Short mmCIF file of C-alpha atoms and ligand atoms in Angstrom, two decimals:
data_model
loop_
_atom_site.label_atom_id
_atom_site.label_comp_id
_atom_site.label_asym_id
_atom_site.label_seq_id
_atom_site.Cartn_x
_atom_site.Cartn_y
_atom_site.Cartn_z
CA UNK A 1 102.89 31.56 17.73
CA UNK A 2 100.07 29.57 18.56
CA UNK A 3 100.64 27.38 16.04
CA UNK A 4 104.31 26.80 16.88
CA UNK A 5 103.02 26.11 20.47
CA UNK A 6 100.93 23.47 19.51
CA UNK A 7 103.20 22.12 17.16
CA UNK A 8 106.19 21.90 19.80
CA UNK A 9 103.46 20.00 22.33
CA UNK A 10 102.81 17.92 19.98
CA UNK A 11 106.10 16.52 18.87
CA UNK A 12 107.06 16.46 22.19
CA UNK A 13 104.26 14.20 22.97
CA UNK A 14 105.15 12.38 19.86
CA UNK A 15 108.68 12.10 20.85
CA UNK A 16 108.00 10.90 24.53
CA UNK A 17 104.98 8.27 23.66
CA UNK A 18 107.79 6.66 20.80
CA UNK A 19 110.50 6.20 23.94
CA UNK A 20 107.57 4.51 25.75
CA UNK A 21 106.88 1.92 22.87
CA UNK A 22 107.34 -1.66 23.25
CA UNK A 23 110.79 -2.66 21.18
CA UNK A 24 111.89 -3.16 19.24
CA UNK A 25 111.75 0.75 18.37
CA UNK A 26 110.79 1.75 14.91
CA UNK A 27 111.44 5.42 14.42
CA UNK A 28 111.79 5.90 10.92
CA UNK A 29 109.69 5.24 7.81
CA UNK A 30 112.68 3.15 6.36
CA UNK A 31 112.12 0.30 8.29
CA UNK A 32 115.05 0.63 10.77
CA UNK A 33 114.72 -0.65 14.63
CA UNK A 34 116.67 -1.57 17.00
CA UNK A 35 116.14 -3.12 20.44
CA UNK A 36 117.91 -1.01 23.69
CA UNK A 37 121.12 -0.13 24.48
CA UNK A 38 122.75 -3.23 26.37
CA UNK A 39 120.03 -6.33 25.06
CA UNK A 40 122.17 -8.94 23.90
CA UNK A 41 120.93 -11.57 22.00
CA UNK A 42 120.57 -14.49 22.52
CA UNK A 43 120.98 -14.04 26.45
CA UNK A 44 123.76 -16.80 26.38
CA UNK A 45 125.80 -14.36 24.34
CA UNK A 46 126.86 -11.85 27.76
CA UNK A 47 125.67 -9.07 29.76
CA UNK A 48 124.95 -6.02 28.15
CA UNK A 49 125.28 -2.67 29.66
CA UNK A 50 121.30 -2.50 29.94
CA UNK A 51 119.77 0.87 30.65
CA UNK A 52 122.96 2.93 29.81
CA UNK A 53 121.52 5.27 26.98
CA UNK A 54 124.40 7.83 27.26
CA UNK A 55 125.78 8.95 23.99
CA UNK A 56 128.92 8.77 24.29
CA UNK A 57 130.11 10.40 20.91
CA UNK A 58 127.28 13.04 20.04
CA UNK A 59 126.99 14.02 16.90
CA UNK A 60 129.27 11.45 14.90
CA UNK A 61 129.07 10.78 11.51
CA UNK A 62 127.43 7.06 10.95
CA UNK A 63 131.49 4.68 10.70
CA UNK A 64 129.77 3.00 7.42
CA UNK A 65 129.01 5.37 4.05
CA UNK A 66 125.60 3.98 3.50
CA UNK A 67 123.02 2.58 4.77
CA UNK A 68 121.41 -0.01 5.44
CA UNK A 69 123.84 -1.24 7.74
CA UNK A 70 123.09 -4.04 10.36
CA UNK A 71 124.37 -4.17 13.72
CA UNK A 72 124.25 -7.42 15.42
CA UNK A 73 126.65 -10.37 16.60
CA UNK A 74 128.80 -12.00 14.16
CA UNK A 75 129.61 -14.60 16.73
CA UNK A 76 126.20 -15.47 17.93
CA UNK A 77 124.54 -14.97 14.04
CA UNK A 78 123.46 -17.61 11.88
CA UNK A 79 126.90 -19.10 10.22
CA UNK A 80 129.05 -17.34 13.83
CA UNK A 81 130.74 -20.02 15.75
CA UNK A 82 128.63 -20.02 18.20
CA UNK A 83 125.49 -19.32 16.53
CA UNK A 84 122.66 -21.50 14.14
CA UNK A 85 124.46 -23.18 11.63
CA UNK A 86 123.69 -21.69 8.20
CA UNK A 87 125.29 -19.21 6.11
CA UNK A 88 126.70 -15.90 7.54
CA UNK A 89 125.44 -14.56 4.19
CA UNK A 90 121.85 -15.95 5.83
CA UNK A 91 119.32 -13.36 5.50
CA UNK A 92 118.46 -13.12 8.82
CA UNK A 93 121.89 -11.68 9.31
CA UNK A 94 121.16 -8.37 7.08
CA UNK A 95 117.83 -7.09 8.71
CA UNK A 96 116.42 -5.24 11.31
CA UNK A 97 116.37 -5.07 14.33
CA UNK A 98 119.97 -3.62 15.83
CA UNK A 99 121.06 -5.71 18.34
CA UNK A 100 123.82 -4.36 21.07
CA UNK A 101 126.74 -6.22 20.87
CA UNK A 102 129.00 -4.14 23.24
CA UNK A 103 130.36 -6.12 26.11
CA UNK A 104 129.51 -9.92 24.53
CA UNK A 105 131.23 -12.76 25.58
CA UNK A 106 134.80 -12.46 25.14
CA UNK A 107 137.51 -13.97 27.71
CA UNK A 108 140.71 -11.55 26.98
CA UNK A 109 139.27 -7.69 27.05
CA UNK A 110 139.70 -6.21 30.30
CA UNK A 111 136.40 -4.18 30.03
CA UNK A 112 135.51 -2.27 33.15
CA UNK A 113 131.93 -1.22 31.93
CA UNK A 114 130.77 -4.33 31.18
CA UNK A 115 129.58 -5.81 34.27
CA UNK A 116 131.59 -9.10 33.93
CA UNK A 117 134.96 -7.04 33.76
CA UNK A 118 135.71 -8.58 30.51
CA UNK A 119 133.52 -8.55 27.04
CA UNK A 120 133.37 -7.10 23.72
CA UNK A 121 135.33 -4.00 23.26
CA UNK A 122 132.73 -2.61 20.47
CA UNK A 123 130.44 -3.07 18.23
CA UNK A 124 129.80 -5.28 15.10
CA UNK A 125 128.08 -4.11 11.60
CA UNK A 126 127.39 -5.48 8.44
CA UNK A 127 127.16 -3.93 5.83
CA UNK A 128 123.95 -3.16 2.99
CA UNK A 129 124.83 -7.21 1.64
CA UNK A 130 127.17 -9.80 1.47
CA UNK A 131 129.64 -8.88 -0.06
CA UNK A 132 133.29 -7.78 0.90
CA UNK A 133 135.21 -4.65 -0.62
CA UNK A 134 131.84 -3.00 -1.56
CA UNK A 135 131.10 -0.72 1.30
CA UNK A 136 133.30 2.50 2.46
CA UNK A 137 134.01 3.13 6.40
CA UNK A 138 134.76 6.78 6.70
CA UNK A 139 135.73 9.22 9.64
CA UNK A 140 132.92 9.77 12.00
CA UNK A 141 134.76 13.19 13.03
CA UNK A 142 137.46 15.42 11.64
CA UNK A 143 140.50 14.02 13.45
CA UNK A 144 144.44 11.61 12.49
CA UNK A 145 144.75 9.02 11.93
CA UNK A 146 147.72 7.09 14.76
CA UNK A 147 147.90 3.73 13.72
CA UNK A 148 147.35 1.16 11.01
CA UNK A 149 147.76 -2.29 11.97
CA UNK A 150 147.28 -6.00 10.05
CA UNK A 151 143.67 -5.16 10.47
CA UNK A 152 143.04 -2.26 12.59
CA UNK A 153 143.13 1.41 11.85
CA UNK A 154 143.20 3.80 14.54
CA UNK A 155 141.51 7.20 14.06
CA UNK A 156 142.03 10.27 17.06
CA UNK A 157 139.15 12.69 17.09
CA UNK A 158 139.64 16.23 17.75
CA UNK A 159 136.94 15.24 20.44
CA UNK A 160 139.74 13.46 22.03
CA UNK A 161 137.70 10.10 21.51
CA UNK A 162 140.12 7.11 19.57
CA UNK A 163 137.98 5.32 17.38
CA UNK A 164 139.02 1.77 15.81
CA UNK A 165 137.88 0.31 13.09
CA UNK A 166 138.77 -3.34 12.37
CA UNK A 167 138.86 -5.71 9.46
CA UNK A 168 138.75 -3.32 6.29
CA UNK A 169 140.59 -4.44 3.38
CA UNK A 170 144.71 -3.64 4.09
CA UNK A 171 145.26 -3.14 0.60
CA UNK A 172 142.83 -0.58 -0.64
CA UNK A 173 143.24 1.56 2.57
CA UNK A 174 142.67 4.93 1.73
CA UNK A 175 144.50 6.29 4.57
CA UNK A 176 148.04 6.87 6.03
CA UNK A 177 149.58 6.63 9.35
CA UNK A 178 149.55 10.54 10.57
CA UNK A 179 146.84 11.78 7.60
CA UNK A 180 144.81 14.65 8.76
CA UNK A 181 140.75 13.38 7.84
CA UNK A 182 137.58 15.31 7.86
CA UNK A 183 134.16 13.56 9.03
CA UNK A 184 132.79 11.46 6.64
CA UNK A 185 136.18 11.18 4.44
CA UNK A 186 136.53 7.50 3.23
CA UNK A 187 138.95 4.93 5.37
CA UNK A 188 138.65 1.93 3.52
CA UNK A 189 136.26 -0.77 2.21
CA UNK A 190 134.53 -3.15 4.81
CA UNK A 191 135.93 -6.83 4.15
CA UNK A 192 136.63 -10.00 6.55
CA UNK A 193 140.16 -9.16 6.84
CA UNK A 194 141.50 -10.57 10.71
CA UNK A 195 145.06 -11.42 9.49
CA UNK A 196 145.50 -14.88 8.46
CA UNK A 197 142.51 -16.24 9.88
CA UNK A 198 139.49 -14.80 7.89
CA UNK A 199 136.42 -13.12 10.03
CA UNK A 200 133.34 -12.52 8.63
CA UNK A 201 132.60 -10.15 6.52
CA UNK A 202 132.10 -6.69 8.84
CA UNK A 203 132.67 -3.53 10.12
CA UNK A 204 134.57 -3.75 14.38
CA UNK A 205 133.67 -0.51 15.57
CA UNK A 206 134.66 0.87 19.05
CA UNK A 207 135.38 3.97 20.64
CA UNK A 208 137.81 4.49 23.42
CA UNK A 209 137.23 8.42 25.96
CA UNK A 210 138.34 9.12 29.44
CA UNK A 211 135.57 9.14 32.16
CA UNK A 212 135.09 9.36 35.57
CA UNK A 213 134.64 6.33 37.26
CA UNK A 214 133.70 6.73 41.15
CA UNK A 215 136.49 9.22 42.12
CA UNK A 216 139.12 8.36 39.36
CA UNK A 217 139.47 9.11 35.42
CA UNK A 218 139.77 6.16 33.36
CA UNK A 219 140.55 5.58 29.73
CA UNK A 220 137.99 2.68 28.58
CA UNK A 221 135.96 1.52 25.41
CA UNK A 222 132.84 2.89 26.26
CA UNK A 223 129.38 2.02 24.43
CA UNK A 224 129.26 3.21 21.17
CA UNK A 225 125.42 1.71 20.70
CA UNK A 226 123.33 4.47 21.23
CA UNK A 227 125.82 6.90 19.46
CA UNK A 228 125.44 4.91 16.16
CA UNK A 229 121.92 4.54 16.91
CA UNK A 230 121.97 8.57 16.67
CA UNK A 231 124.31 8.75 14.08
CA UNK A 232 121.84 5.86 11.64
CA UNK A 233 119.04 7.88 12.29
CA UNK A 234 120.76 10.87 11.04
CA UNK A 235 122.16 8.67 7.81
CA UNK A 236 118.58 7.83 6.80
CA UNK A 237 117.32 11.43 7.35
CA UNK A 238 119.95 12.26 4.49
CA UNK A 239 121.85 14.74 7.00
CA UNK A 240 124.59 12.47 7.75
ZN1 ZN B 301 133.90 -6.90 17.17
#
């Protein structure tokens, strides 16, 4: 019992002294960090939704099969349109740190938890390399899928959560409109597929509850950041 005491005290110590570390955080021996919830970079890119560390979507199964997975700005990255020039295949594209990416510039989303009322509906992730068609997104919880677009599939948890997941190959979709999925069952492969413009090659994740704002319930894209950070963790661990 003693021993279990002890133990506990000292994870917990453990556990609090890692929160308190300078970032970016590195909580795993596999390399992985990631800077907070809500740190956009670079700080021309938008304002985060600092200091909001709410998961959102506990317990979700990582949206990409394997790891690693990177998830920073494809707009702002080396080879983005507004980013370094250089190739988006640039290696400084596929490594750590996690940057946010929720609530980044963008003019047309109507966003009301991003504190400039518009931004970046989700979040942005490459995949392990390069290369398109490779990688598998798959359910992050039992749930249907609703909708299938040019380049959007729609998946309704049975948390009541809508998750979307953009820019997978159209052709190799391994879903239909009204299929019944368990967690972790494959959607389709990761590609750069944004109709007939190309993006680059990634993984749009976002996630879409109701919440309580002030005195009313609202349906918004909420940050799915520190959920995925959660859900990575559990992906490296090998309990996915
Ligand atoms: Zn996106």
């Amino acid at each position: 019992m003693r021993f279990i005491s002890i133990f506990l005290s000292v994870f917990i110590f453990t556990a609090c002294s890692q929160k308190e570390e300078k970032i970016p955080v590195d909580l795993t021996r596999k390399g992985f960090s990631y800077y907070p919830a809500g740190e956009l970079a670079p700080v021309t890119s938008g304002q985060g939704r600092k200091g909001d560390n709410y998961v959102y979507a506990p317990g979700i199964r990582f949206p990409i099969e394997s790891a690693p997975a990177y998830l920073n700005s494809q707009v702002y990255g080396v080879g983005g349109y507004l980013g370094p020039k250089g190739s988006l295949c640039s290696e400084t594209n596929y490594a750590y740190p996690w940057h946010d990416n929720y609530c980044e510039k963008r003019s047309k989303y109507n966003m009301p938890l991003c504190s400039m009322g518009t931004g970046h509906q989700g979040v942005d992730i490459r995949t392990a390399t390069c290369e398109k068609k490779k990688y598998y997104a798959v359910a992050v919880e039992n749930g249907v899928i609703t909708s299938i677009g040019t380049y959007t599939v729609q998946l309704r948890g049975i948390s009541g959560r809508t998750y979307r997941y953009l820019h997978l190959d159209s052709a190799t979709l391994k879903v239909k409109r009204g299929q019944n999925l368990r967690r972790g069952q494959r959607i389709g492969l990761v590609s750069n597929n944004m109709g007939s413009t190309p993006t680059s090659i990634h993984l749009h994740f976002d996630m879409k509850q109701t919440i309580k704002i002030g005195n009313s319930s609202k349906t918004v894209f909420v940050p799915p950041y520190t959920s995925l950070v959660e859900a990575y963790k559990r992906l490296l661990q090998g309990h996915p």
